[in-house]
PDB file of C-alpha atoms in Angstrom:
ATOM      1  CA  UNK A  50       7.367 -36.428  38.959  1.00  0.00           C
ATOM      2  CA  UNK A  51       3.593 -36.136  39.048  1.00  0.00           C
ATOM      3  CA  UNK A  52       1.753 -36.073  35.733  1.00  0.00           C
ATOM      4  CA  UNK A  53      -0.366 -32.931  35.296  1.00  0.00           C
ATOM      5  CA  UNK A  54      -4.156 -33.406  35.265  1.00  0.00           C
ATOM      6  CA  UNK A  55      -5.849 -33.307  31.885  1.00  0.00           C
ATOM      7  CA  UNK A  56      -9.518 -33.162  32.936  1.00  0.00           C
ATOM      8  CA  UNK A  57     -11.367 -31.546  35.873  1.00  0.00           C
ATOM      9  CA  UNK A  58     -11.966 -34.905  37.566  1.00  0.00           C
ATOM     10  CA  UNK A  59      -8.245 -35.747  37.444  1.00  0.00           C
ATOM     11  CA  UNK A  60      -7.212 -33.007  39.853  1.00  0.00           C
ATOM     12  CA  UNK A  61      -6.886 -33.259  43.593  1.00  0.00           C
ATOM     13  CA  UNK A  62      -7.985 -29.650  43.839  1.00  0.00           C
ATOM     14  CA  UNK A  63      -9.095 -26.773  41.621  1.00  0.00           C
ATOM     15  CA  UNK A  64      -9.397 -23.002  41.553  1.00  0.00           C
ATOM     16  CA  UNK A  65     -11.863 -21.284  39.225  1.00  0.00           C
ATOM     17  CA  UNK A  66     -10.422 -18.673  36.880  1.00  0.00           C
ATOM     18  CA  UNK A  67     -13.645 -17.859  35.023  1.00  0.00           C
ATOM     19  CA  UNK A  68     -16.643 -19.699  33.591  1.00  0.00           C
ATOM     20  CA  UNK A  69     -14.463 -21.447  31.009  1.00  0.00           C
ATOM     21  CA  UNK A  70     -11.126 -22.011  32.784  1.00  0.00           C
ATOM     22  CA  UNK A  71      -9.928 -23.874  35.876  1.00  0.00           C
ATOM     23  CA  UNK A  72      -6.562 -24.242  37.583  1.00  0.00           C
ATOM     24  CA  UNK A  73      -6.205 -27.946  38.438  1.00  0.00           C
ATOM     25  CA  UNK A  74      -3.887 -29.275  41.122  1.00  0.00           C
ATOM     26  CA  UNK A  75      -2.497 -32.726  41.752  1.00  0.00           C
ATOM     27  CA  UNK A  76      -0.659 -33.735  44.892  1.00  0.00           C
ATOM     28  CA  UNK A  77      -0.866 -32.901  48.568  1.00  0.00           C
ATOM     29  CA  UNK A  78      -3.589 -30.444  49.622  1.00  0.00           C
ATOM     30  CA  UNK A  79      -2.418 -26.818  49.801  1.00  0.00           C
ATOM     31  CA  UNK A  80      -2.124 -24.954  53.047  1.00  0.00           C
ATOM     32  CA  UNK A  81      -4.601 -22.108  53.505  1.00  0.00           C
ATOM     33  CA  UNK A  82      -2.004 -19.428  52.794  1.00  0.00           C
ATOM     34  CA  UNK A  83      -0.784 -21.130  49.621  1.00  0.00           C
ATOM     35  CA  UNK A  84      -4.338 -21.563  48.410  1.00  0.00           C
ATOM     36  CA  UNK A  85      -5.021 -17.831  48.855  1.00  0.00           C
ATOM     37  CA  UNK A  86      -1.949 -17.076  46.721  1.00  0.00           C
ATOM     38  CA  UNK A  87      -3.223 -19.475  44.045  1.00  0.00           C
ATOM     39  CA  UNK A  88      -6.690 -17.912  44.137  1.00  0.00           C
ATOM     40  CA  UNK A  89      -5.124 -14.456  43.694  1.00  0.00           C
ATOM     41  CA  UNK A  90      -3.179 -15.832  40.714  1.00  0.00           C
ATOM     42  CA  UNK A  91      -6.453 -17.171  39.301  1.00  0.00           C
ATOM     43  CA  UNK A  92      -8.041 -13.722  39.610  1.00  0.00           C
ATOM     44  CA  UNK A  93      -5.103 -12.116  37.792  1.00  0.00           C
ATOM     45  CA  UNK A  94      -5.324 -14.767  35.079  1.00  0.00           C
ATOM     46  CA  UNK A  95      -9.023 -14.078  34.605  1.00  0.00           C
ATOM     47  CA  UNK A  96      -8.287 -10.356  34.213  1.00  0.00           C
ATOM     48  CA  UNK A  97      -5.648 -11.074  31.557  1.00  0.00           C
ATOM     49  CA  UNK A  98      -8.037 -13.355  29.653  1.00  0.00           C
ATOM     50  CA  UNK A  99     -10.820 -10.774  29.831  1.00  0.00           C
ATOM     51  CA  UNK A 100      -8.478  -8.043  28.573  1.00  0.00           C
ATOM     52  CA  UNK A 101      -7.464 -10.305  25.683  1.00  0.00           C
ATOM     53  CA  UNK A 102     -11.110 -10.967  24.812  1.00  0.00           C
ATOM     54  CA  UNK A 103     -11.891  -7.243  24.856  1.00  0.00           C
ATOM     55  CA  UNK A 104      -8.884  -6.476  22.639  1.00  0.00           C
ATOM     56  CA  UNK A 105      -9.918  -9.153  20.141  1.00  0.00           C
ATOM     57  CA  UNK A 106     -13.448  -7.728  20.023  1.00  0.00           C
ATOM     58  CA  UNK A 107     -12.052  -4.221  19.536  1.00  0.00           C
ATOM     59  CA  UNK A 108      -9.824  -5.385  16.667  1.00  0.00           C
ATOM     60  CA  UNK A 109     -12.694  -7.259  15.024  1.00  0.00           C
ATOM     61  CA  UNK A 110     -14.964  -4.226  15.374  1.00  0.00           C
ATOM     62  CA  UNK A 111     -12.313  -1.948  13.830  1.00  0.00           C
ATOM     63  CA  UNK A 112     -11.790  -4.348  10.923  1.00  0.00           C
ATOM     64  CA  UNK A 113     -15.537  -4.576  10.326  1.00  0.00           C
ATOM     65  CA  UNK A 114     -15.876  -0.791  10.478  1.00  0.00           C
ATOM     66  CA  UNK A 115     -13.003  -0.350   8.006  1.00  0.00           C
ATOM     67  CA  UNK A 116     -14.402  -2.994   5.672  1.00  0.00           C
ATOM     68  CA  UNK A 117     -17.856  -1.393   5.800  1.00  0.00           C
ATOM     69  CA  UNK A 118     -16.434   2.059   5.061  1.00  0.00           C
ATOM     70  CA  UNK A 119     -14.409   0.680   2.157  1.00  0.00           C
ATOM     71  CA  UNK A 120     -17.398  -1.192   0.763  1.00  0.00           C
ATOM     72  CA  UNK A 121     -19.619   1.888   1.040  1.00  0.00           C
ATOM     73  CA  UNK A 122     -17.038   4.079  -0.698  1.00  0.00           C
ATOM     74  CA  UNK A 123     -16.563   1.495  -3.415  1.00  0.00           C
ATOM     75  CA  UNK A 124     -20.282   1.176  -4.064  1.00  0.00           C
ATOM     76  CA  UNK A 125     -20.591   4.960  -4.349  1.00  0.00           C
ATOM     77  CA  UNK A 126     -17.678   5.130  -6.749  1.00  0.00           C
ATOM     78  CA  UNK A 127     -18.741   2.204  -8.930  1.00  0.00           C
ATOM     79  CA  UNK A 128     -21.621   4.194 -10.404  1.00  0.00           C
ATOM     80  CA  UNK A 129     -19.147   6.453 -12.197  1.00  0.00           C
ATOM     81  CA  UNK A 130     -15.709   4.886 -12.370  1.00  0.00           C
ATOM     82  CA  UNK A 131     -16.776   1.457 -13.580  1.00  0.00           C
ATOM     83  CA  UNK A 132     -19.820   2.447 -15.576  1.00  0.00           C
ATOM     84  CA  UNK A 133     -18.089   5.185 -17.591  1.00  0.00           C
ATOM     85  CA  UNK A 134     -15.537   2.932 -19.354  1.00  0.00           C
ATOM     86  CA  UNK A 135     -18.131   0.186 -19.703  1.00  0.00           C
ATOM     87  CA  UNK A 136     -20.547   2.623 -21.352  1.00  0.00           C
ATOM     88  CA  UNK A 137     -17.789   3.790 -23.698  1.00  0.00           C
ATOM     89  CA  UNK A 138     -16.949   0.218 -24.628  1.00  0.00           C
ATOM     90  CA  UNK A 139     -20.596  -0.621 -25.231  1.00  0.00           C
ATOM     91  CA  UNK A 140     -21.103   2.455 -27.424  1.00  0.00           C
ATOM     92  CA  UNK A 141     -17.937   1.674 -29.386  1.00  0.00           C
ATOM     93  CA  UNK A 142     -18.985  -1.938 -29.970  1.00  0.00           C
ATOM     94  CA  UNK A 143     -22.479  -0.838 -31.062  1.00  0.00           C
ATOM     95  CA  UNK A 144     -20.955   1.636 -33.479  1.00  0.00           C
ATOM     96  CA  UNK A 145     -18.644  -0.985 -34.969  1.00  0.00           C
ATOM     97  CA  UNK A 146     -21.534  -3.443 -35.317  1.00  0.00           C
ATOM     98  CA  UNK A 147     -23.695  -0.890 -37.094  1.00  0.00           C
ATOM     99  CA  UNK A 148     -21.176  -0.627 -39.921  1.00  0.00           C
ATOM    100  CA  UNK A 149     -21.138   2.079 -42.553  1.00  0.00           C
ATOM    101  CA  UNK A 150     -18.076   3.738 -40.995  1.00  0.00           C
ATOM    102  CA  UNK A 151     -15.107   5.164 -42.817  1.00  0.00           C
ATOM    103  CA  UNK A 152     -11.586   4.237 -41.742  1.00  0.00           C
ATOM    104  CA  UNK A 153     -11.134   7.303 -39.530  1.00  0.00           C
ATOM    105  CA  UNK A 154     -14.342   6.734 -37.528  1.00  0.00           C
ATOM    106  CA  UNK A 155     -13.605   3.032 -37.202  1.00  0.00           C
ATOM    107  CA  UNK A 156     -10.125   3.797 -35.844  1.00  0.00           C
ATOM    108  CA  UNK A 157     -11.526   6.310 -33.346  1.00  0.00           C
ATOM    109  CA  UNK A 158     -13.979   3.739 -32.005  1.00  0.00           C
ATOM    110  CA  UNK A 159     -11.263   1.096 -31.739  1.00  0.00           C
ATOM    111  CA  UNK A 160      -9.011   3.523 -29.856  1.00  0.00           C
ATOM    112  CA  UNK A 161     -11.858   4.389 -27.466  1.00  0.00           C
ATOM    113  CA  UNK A 162     -12.491   0.681 -26.924  1.00  0.00           C
ATOM    114  CA  UNK A 163      -8.817  -0.002 -26.178  1.00  0.00           C
ATOM    115  CA  UNK A 164      -8.487   3.018 -23.883  1.00  0.00           C
ATOM    116  CA  UNK A 165     -11.568   2.030 -21.857  1.00  0.00           C
ATOM    117  CA  UNK A 166     -10.301  -1.536 -21.578  1.00  0.00           C
ATOM    118  CA  UNK A 167      -6.962  -0.295 -20.227  1.00  0.00           C
ATOM    119  CA  UNK A 168      -8.789   1.961 -17.765  1.00  0.00           C
ATOM    120  CA  UNK A 169     -10.807  -0.983 -16.445  1.00  0.00           C
ATOM    121  CA  UNK A 170      -7.684  -3.127 -16.215  1.00  0.00           C
ATOM    122  CA  UNK A 171      -5.880  -0.481 -14.135  1.00  0.00           C
ATOM    123  CA  UNK A 172      -8.902  -0.102 -11.879  1.00  0.00           C
ATOM    124  CA  UNK A 173      -9.226  -3.844 -11.250  1.00  0.00           C
ATOM    125  CA  UNK A 174      -5.470  -4.224 -10.660  1.00  0.00           C
ATOM    126  CA  UNK A 175      -5.552  -1.396  -8.124  1.00  0.00           C
ATOM    127  CA  UNK A 176      -8.590  -2.853  -6.354  1.00  0.00           C
ATOM    128  CA  UNK A 177      -6.842  -6.218  -6.032  1.00  0.00           C
ATOM    129  CA  UNK A 178      -3.618  -4.602  -4.813  1.00  0.00           C
ATOM    130  CA  UNK A 179      -5.490  -2.454  -2.296  1.00  0.00           C
ATOM    131  CA  UNK A 180      -7.325  -5.473  -0.896  1.00  0.00           C
ATOM    132  CA  UNK A 181      -3.989  -7.285  -0.450  1.00  0.00           C
ATOM    133  CA  UNK A 182      -2.430  -4.287   1.291  1.00  0.00           C
ATOM    134  CA  UNK A 183      -5.389  -3.771   3.655  1.00  0.00           C
ATOM    135  CA  UNK A 184      -5.516  -7.482   4.492  1.00  0.00           C
ATOM    136  CA  UNK A 185      -1.786  -7.535   5.275  1.00  0.00           C
ATOM    137  CA  UNK A 186      -1.149 -10.131   2.581  1.00  0.00           C
ATOM    138  CA  UNK A 187       1.774  -8.321   0.923  1.00  0.00           C
ATOM    139  CA  UNK A 188       4.944 -10.282   1.676  1.00  0.00           C
ATOM    140  CA  UNK A 189       7.849  -8.554  -0.072  1.00  0.00           C
ATOM    141  CA  UNK A 190      11.003 -10.469  -0.931  1.00  0.00           C
ATOM    142  CA  UNK A 191      13.612  -7.857  -0.036  1.00  0.00           C
ATOM    143  CA  UNK A 192      16.874  -8.218  -1.943  1.00  0.00           C
ATOM    144  CA  UNK A 193      19.637  -5.847  -3.098  1.00  0.00           C
ATOM    145  CA  UNK A 194      18.538  -4.515  -6.489  1.00  0.00           C
ATOM    146  CA  UNK A 195      19.527  -1.841  -8.960  1.00  0.00           C
ATOM    147  CA  UNK A 196      17.019   0.860  -9.804  1.00  0.00           C
ATOM    148  CA  UNK A 197      17.071  -0.236 -13.440  1.00  0.00           C
ATOM    149  CA  UNK A 198      15.267  -3.451 -12.423  1.00  0.00           C
ATOM    150  CA  UNK A 199      12.189  -1.428 -11.429  1.00  0.00           C
ATOM    151  CA  UNK A 200      12.417   1.845 -13.345  1.00  0.00           C
ATOM    152  CA  UNK A 201      12.842   0.543 -16.870  1.00  0.00           C
ATOM    153  CA  UNK A 202       9.918  -1.943 -16.798  1.00  0.00           C
ATOM    154  CA  UNK A 203       7.728   0.679 -15.075  1.00  0.00           C
ATOM    155  CA  UNK A 204       7.826   3.038 -18.065  1.00  0.00           C
ATOM    156  CA  UNK A 205       7.408   0.412 -20.774  1.00  0.00           C
ATOM    157  CA  UNK A 206       4.279   1.060 -22.822  1.00  0.00           C
ATOM    158  CA  UNK A 207       4.060   4.780 -22.115  1.00  0.00           C
ATOM    159  CA  UNK A 208       3.955   7.144 -25.113  1.00  0.00           C
ATOM    160  CA  UNK A 209       7.328   8.018 -26.613  1.00  0.00           C
ATOM    161  CA  UNK A 210       8.773  11.108 -24.961  1.00  0.00           C
ATOM    162  CA  UNK A 211       6.304  11.030 -22.067  1.00  0.00           C
ATOM    163  CA  UNK A 212       9.027  10.200 -19.520  1.00  0.00           C
ATOM    164  CA  UNK A 213      12.720  11.062 -19.268  1.00  0.00           C
ATOM    165  CA  UNK A 214      14.768   8.701 -17.106  1.00  0.00           C
ATOM    166  CA  UNK A 215      17.660  10.681 -15.610  1.00  0.00           C
ATOM    167  CA  UNK A 216      19.306   8.182 -13.256  1.00  0.00           C
ATOM    168  CA  UNK A 217      23.067   7.642 -13.310  1.00  0.00           C
ATOM    169  CA  UNK A 218      24.368   4.119 -13.897  1.00  0.00           C
ATOM    170  CA  UNK A 219      26.377   4.164 -10.653  1.00  0.00           C
ATOM    171  CA  UNK A 220      23.497   4.956  -8.291  1.00  0.00           C
ATOM    172  CA  UNK A 221      23.818   2.583  -5.300  1.00  0.00           C
ATOM    173  CA  UNK A 222      21.552  -0.420  -5.084  1.00  0.00           C
ATOM    174  CA  UNK A 223      18.495  -0.407  -2.819  1.00  0.00           C
ATOM    175  CA  UNK A 224      17.023  -3.061  -0.555  1.00  0.00           C
ATOM    176  CA  UNK A 225      13.643  -3.817  -2.117  1.00  0.00           C
ATOM    177  CA  UNK A 226      11.357  -6.227  -3.906  1.00  0.00           C
ATOM    178  CA  UNK A 227      11.917  -5.300  -7.581  1.00  0.00           C
ATOM    179  CA  UNK A 228       8.458  -6.487  -8.683  1.00  0.00           C
ATOM    180  CA  UNK A 229       6.600  -4.465  -6.039  1.00  0.00           C
ATOM    181  CA  UNK A 230       8.824  -1.440  -6.595  1.00  0.00           C
ATOM    182  CA  UNK A 231       8.048  -1.589 -10.311  1.00  0.00           C
ATOM    183  CA  UNK A 232       4.329  -1.520  -9.455  1.00  0.00           C
ATOM    184  CA  UNK A 233       4.791   1.546  -7.233  1.00  0.00           C
ATOM    185  CA  UNK A 234       6.841   3.472  -9.808  1.00  0.00           C
ATOM    186  CA  UNK A 235       4.428   2.544 -12.612  1.00  0.00           C
ATOM    187  CA  UNK A 236       1.539   4.007 -10.577  1.00  0.00           C
ATOM    188  CA  UNK A 237       3.442   7.208  -9.812  1.00  0.00           C
ATOM    189  CA  UNK A 238       4.667   7.714 -13.357  1.00  0.00           C
ATOM    190  CA  UNK A 239       1.261   6.859 -14.856  1.00  0.00           C
ATOM    191  CA  UNK A 240      -0.459   9.431 -12.643  1.00  0.00           C
ATOM    192  CA  UNK A 241       2.170  12.057 -13.460  1.00  0.00           C
ATOM    193  CA  UNK A 242       1.874  11.501 -17.215  1.00  0.00           C
ATOM    194  CA  UNK A 243      -1.923  11.872 -17.075  1.00  0.00           C
ATOM    195  CA  UNK A 244      -1.718  15.321 -15.437  1.00  0.00           C
ATOM    196  CA  UNK A 245       1.318  16.708 -17.284  1.00  0.00           C
ATOM    197  CA  UNK A 246      -0.528  17.687 -20.468  1.00  0.00           C
ATOM    198  CA  UNK A 247       2.223  16.482 -22.756  1.00  0.00           C
ATOM    199  CA  UNK A 248       5.169  17.884 -20.779  1.00  0.00           C
ATOM    200  CA  UNK A 249       7.661  15.050 -20.167  1.00  0.00           C
ATOM    201  CA  UNK A 250       7.738  13.596 -16.660  1.00  0.00           C
ATOM    202  CA  UNK A 251      11.240  13.402 -15.168  1.00  0.00           C
ATOM    203  CA  UNK A 252      12.391  10.427 -13.079  1.00  0.00           C
ATOM    204  CA  UNK A 253      15.469  11.251 -11.010  1.00  0.00           C
ATOM    205  CA  UNK A 254      17.494   9.747  -8.167  1.00  0.00           C
ATOM    206  CA  UNK A 255      18.969  11.469  -5.129  1.00  0.00           C
ATOM    207  CA  UNK A 256      21.472   9.493  -3.058  1.00  0.00           C
ATOM    208  CA  UNK A 257      21.588  10.011   0.698  1.00  0.00           C
ATOM    209  CA  UNK A 258      23.774   8.456   3.369  1.00  0.00           C
ATOM    210  CA  UNK A 259      21.368   5.594   4.145  1.00  0.00           C
ATOM    211  CA  UNK A 260      18.654   5.999   1.524  1.00  0.00           C
ATOM    212  CA  UNK A 261      18.003   6.569  -2.153  1.00  0.00           C
ATOM    213  CA  UNK A 262      15.156   8.875  -3.209  1.00  0.00           C
ATOM    214  CA  UNK A 263      13.345   8.215  -6.482  1.00  0.00           C
ATOM    215  CA  UNK A 264      11.765  11.467  -7.657  1.00  0.00           C
ATOM    216  CA  UNK A 265       8.874  11.534 -10.124  1.00  0.00           C
ATOM    217  CA  UNK A 266       8.615  15.150 -11.236  1.00  0.00           C
ATOM    218  CA  UNK A 267       5.636  16.487 -13.190  1.00  0.00           C
ATOM    219  CA  UNK A 268       4.622  19.920 -14.458  1.00  0.00           C
ATOM    220  CA  UNK A 269       0.921  19.429 -13.896  1.00  0.00           C
ATOM    221  CA  UNK A 270      -1.451  21.642 -11.902  1.00  0.00           C
ATOM    222  CA  UNK A 271       0.040  20.544  -8.584  1.00  0.00           C
ATOM    223  CA  UNK A 272      -1.835  19.914  -5.329  1.00  0.00           C
ATOM    224  CA  UNK A 273      -2.347  22.312  -2.451  1.00  0.00           C
ATOM    225  CA  UNK A 274      -0.316  21.323   0.657  1.00  0.00           C
ATOM    226  CA  UNK A 275      -3.424  20.814   2.818  1.00  0.00           C
ATOM    227  CA  UNK A 276      -4.790  18.256   0.339  1.00  0.00           C
ATOM    228  CA  UNK A 277      -1.669  16.166  -0.217  1.00  0.00           C
ATOM    229  CA  UNK A 278      -2.290  13.563   2.466  1.00  0.00           C
ATOM    230  CA  UNK A 279      -5.813  13.025   1.108  1.00  0.00           C
ATOM    231  CA  UNK A 280      -4.274  11.909  -2.186  1.00  0.00           C
ATOM    232  CA  UNK A 281      -3.039   8.758  -0.481  1.00  0.00           C
ATOM    233  CA  UNK A 282      -6.436   7.754   0.941  1.00  0.00           C
ATOM    234  CA  UNK A 283      -8.491   5.174  -0.994  1.00  0.00           C
ATOM    235  CA  UNK A 284     -11.468   6.429  -3.018  1.00  0.00           C
ATOM    236  CA  UNK A 285     -10.476  10.092  -2.689  1.00  0.00           C
ATOM    237  CA  UNK A 286     -10.777  12.496  -5.601  1.00  0.00           C
ATOM    238  CA  UNK A 287      -9.255  15.953  -5.393  1.00  0.00           C
ATOM    239  CA  UNK A 288     -11.117  16.951  -8.557  1.00  0.00           C
ATOM    240  CA  UNK A 289     -14.410  15.251  -9.380  1.00  0.00           C
ATOM    241  CA  UNK A 290     -14.095  16.421 -12.963  1.00  0.00           C
ATOM    242  CA  UNK A 291     -10.572  15.108 -13.447  1.00  0.00           C
ATOM    243  CA  UNK A 292      -9.377  11.765 -14.659  1.00  0.00           C
ATOM    244  CA  UNK A 293      -8.207  10.554 -11.284  1.00  0.00           C
ATOM    245  CA  UNK A 294     -10.858   7.864 -11.046  1.00  0.00           C
ATOM    246  CA  UNK A 295     -11.373   6.124  -7.754  1.00  0.00           C
ATOM    247  CA  UNK A 296      -8.143   7.526  -6.351  1.00  0.00           C
ATOM    248  CA  UNK A 297      -6.708   4.049  -5.726  1.00  0.00           C
ATOM    249  CA  UNK A 298      -3.341   4.405  -7.431  1.00  0.00           C
ATOM    250  CA  UNK A 299      -1.621   6.513  -4.789  1.00  0.00           C
ATOM    251  CA  UNK A 300      -3.224   4.565  -1.929  1.00  0.00           C
ATOM    252  CA  UNK A 301      -1.808   1.368  -3.415  1.00  0.00           C
ATOM    253  CA  UNK A 302       1.563   3.013  -4.056  1.00  0.00           C
ATOM    254  CA  UNK A 303       1.915   4.166  -0.446  1.00  0.00           C
ATOM    255  CA  UNK A 304       0.752   0.834   0.966  1.00  0.00           C
ATOM    256  CA  UNK A 305       3.246  -1.110  -1.143  1.00  0.00           C
ATOM    257  CA  UNK A 306       6.010   1.403  -0.333  1.00  0.00           C
ATOM    258  CA  UNK A 307       5.453   0.958   3.398  1.00  0.00           C
ATOM    259  CA  UNK A 308       5.507  -2.822   2.930  1.00  0.00           C
ATOM    260  CA  UNK A 309       8.931  -2.343   1.306  1.00  0.00           C
ATOM    261  CA  UNK A 310      10.155  -0.410   4.350  1.00  0.00           C
ATOM    262  CA  UNK A 311      10.135   2.904   2.477  1.00  0.00           C
ATOM    263  CA  UNK A 312       8.308   6.227   2.532  1.00  0.00           C
ATOM    264  CA  UNK A 313       6.217   8.036  -0.064  1.00  0.00           C
ATOM    265  CA  UNK A 314       5.426  11.753   0.094  1.00  0.00           C
ATOM    266  CA  UNK A 315       4.597  14.676  -2.176  1.00  0.00           C
ATOM    267  CA  UNK A 316       6.392  18.009  -2.603  1.00  0.00           C
ATOM    268  CA  UNK A 317       6.096  21.061  -4.837  1.00  0.00           C
ATOM    269  CA  UNK A 318       7.895  21.034  -8.151  1.00  0.00           C
ATOM    270  CA  UNK A 319       9.681  24.382  -8.532  1.00  0.00           C
ATOM    271  CA  UNK A 320       7.963  26.482 -11.222  1.00  0.00           C
ATOM    272  CA  UNK A 321       4.786  24.418 -10.864  1.00  0.00           C
ATOM    273  CA  UNK A 322       3.709  20.822 -10.578  1.00  0.00           C
ATOM    274  CA  UNK A 323       4.130  17.993  -8.088  1.00  0.00           C
ATOM    275  CA  UNK A 324       7.114  15.824  -7.172  1.00  0.00           C
ATOM    276  CA  UNK A 325       6.501  12.388  -5.671  1.00  0.00           C
ATOM    277  CA  UNK A 326       9.401  11.346  -3.414  1.00  0.00           C
ATOM    278  CA  UNK A 327       9.867   7.600  -2.946  1.00  0.00           C
ATOM    279  CA  UNK A 328      12.501   6.889  -0.268  1.00  0.00           C
ATOM    280  CA  UNK A 329      14.063   3.422  -0.020  1.00  0.00           C
ATOM    281  CA  UNK A 330      16.799   1.973   2.214  1.00  0.00           C
ATOM    282  CA  UNK A 331      20.134   1.970   0.461  1.00  0.00           C
ATOM    283  CA  UNK A 332      22.418  -1.012   0.081  1.00  0.00           C
ATOM    284  CA  UNK A 333      25.174  -2.150  -2.223  1.00  0.00           C
ATOM    285  CA  UNK A 334      26.027  -5.447  -3.897  1.00  0.00           C
ATOM    286  CA  UNK A 335      28.966  -7.329  -2.414  1.00  0.00           C
ATOM    287  CA  UNK A 336      31.668  -5.666  -4.543  1.00  0.00           C
ATOM    288  CA  UNK A 337      33.845  -4.242  -1.822  1.00  0.00           C
ATOM    289  CA  UNK A 338      32.553  -0.724  -2.515  1.00  0.00           C
ATOM    290  CA  UNK A 339      32.216   1.708   0.361  1.00  0.00           C
ATOM    291  CA  UNK A 340      28.507   1.810   1.391  1.00  0.00           C
ATOM    292  CA  UNK A 341      28.966   5.357   2.666  1.00  0.00           C
ATOM    293  CA  UNK A 342      30.416   6.577  -0.625  1.00  0.00           C
ATOM    294  CA  UNK A 343      28.848   9.246  -2.772  1.00  0.00           C
ATOM    295  CA  UNK A 344      28.621   7.298  -6.032  1.00  0.00           C
ATOM    296  CA  UNK A 345      25.655   8.134  -8.157  1.00  0.00           C
ATOM    297  CA  UNK A 346      24.831  11.434  -6.461  1.00  0.00           C
ATOM    298  CA  UNK A 347      22.666  13.385  -8.868  1.00  0.00           C
ATOM    299  CA  UNK A 348      22.123  16.550  -6.815  1.00  0.00           C
ATOM    300  CA  UNK A 349      22.515  18.789  -9.845  1.00  0.00           C
ATOM    301  CA  UNK A 350      19.641  17.065 -11.614  1.00  0.00           C
ATOM    302  CA  UNK A 351      17.233  17.232  -8.661  1.00  0.00           C
ATOM    303  CA  UNK A 352      14.804  20.166  -8.631  1.00  0.00           C
ATOM    304  CA  UNK A 353      15.537  22.545  -5.788  1.00  0.00           C
ATOM    305  CA  UNK A 354      13.071  21.981  -2.982  1.00  0.00           C
ATOM    306  CA  UNK A 355      12.322  18.390  -4.067  1.00  0.00           C
ATOM    307  CA  UNK A 356      14.812  16.725  -1.717  1.00  0.00           C
TER     308      UNK A 356
END
């Protein structure tokens, strides 16, 4: 066989594709008809390359536009959501340094300091998670897992009685990354607890044919249907006077849920409140059990209208 040319001078003939590409030939000269076919192929190749260049520019422009919008929103939000806990921490530290406090005042300042520190920690964690989601850097390790692996760690550290976990032991396993699922549930439950005004948040499971729904049910003020999709957008506040902060938690939760191959939506809680519905693909461990069985169905425990 004939070795292909590796440089323009190596070819016995050439056809220009564009300013940067050539088709090089080695061997007997082409007949006129064959050369016209090759030139037509070169034109088609140049069109494909130009289309690819335009698509790459479009993608880069969209990424830059998204990054600029995110940066602008973040800078606007920083003035309140970062400065408020920092100001509280600074005031608490100044008060503790001044001395002359009784035990009650000292404890109040320490609690304010701890609460502001936790608020900053949540904010920074959500910012890091959101940046990973938007950059496509989330790589879940999907394995069969029981809900206990994610639900129990997700409610650790919450006040006693703030959450009731009402999930049967025989609920089928789901295909998920337990660590990422824990992060999603922790965000949902944390948000629900903050708006429930002391009423316990219920965590339930509804088993479908191919999926398992995790329901986080609160009795808070609820959200109007036309505003529910906005909840999942970064840096959105539905109430500027509320404690929702930058509005990153639900954006992170939906992004991680989609990376897990699931869905996250919001529904009304009957008698008032909001129910977050986290849908995951269902699977079972290799125990010989029937995957289409109805084990673990908790229909009676699920609020009507939250399925």
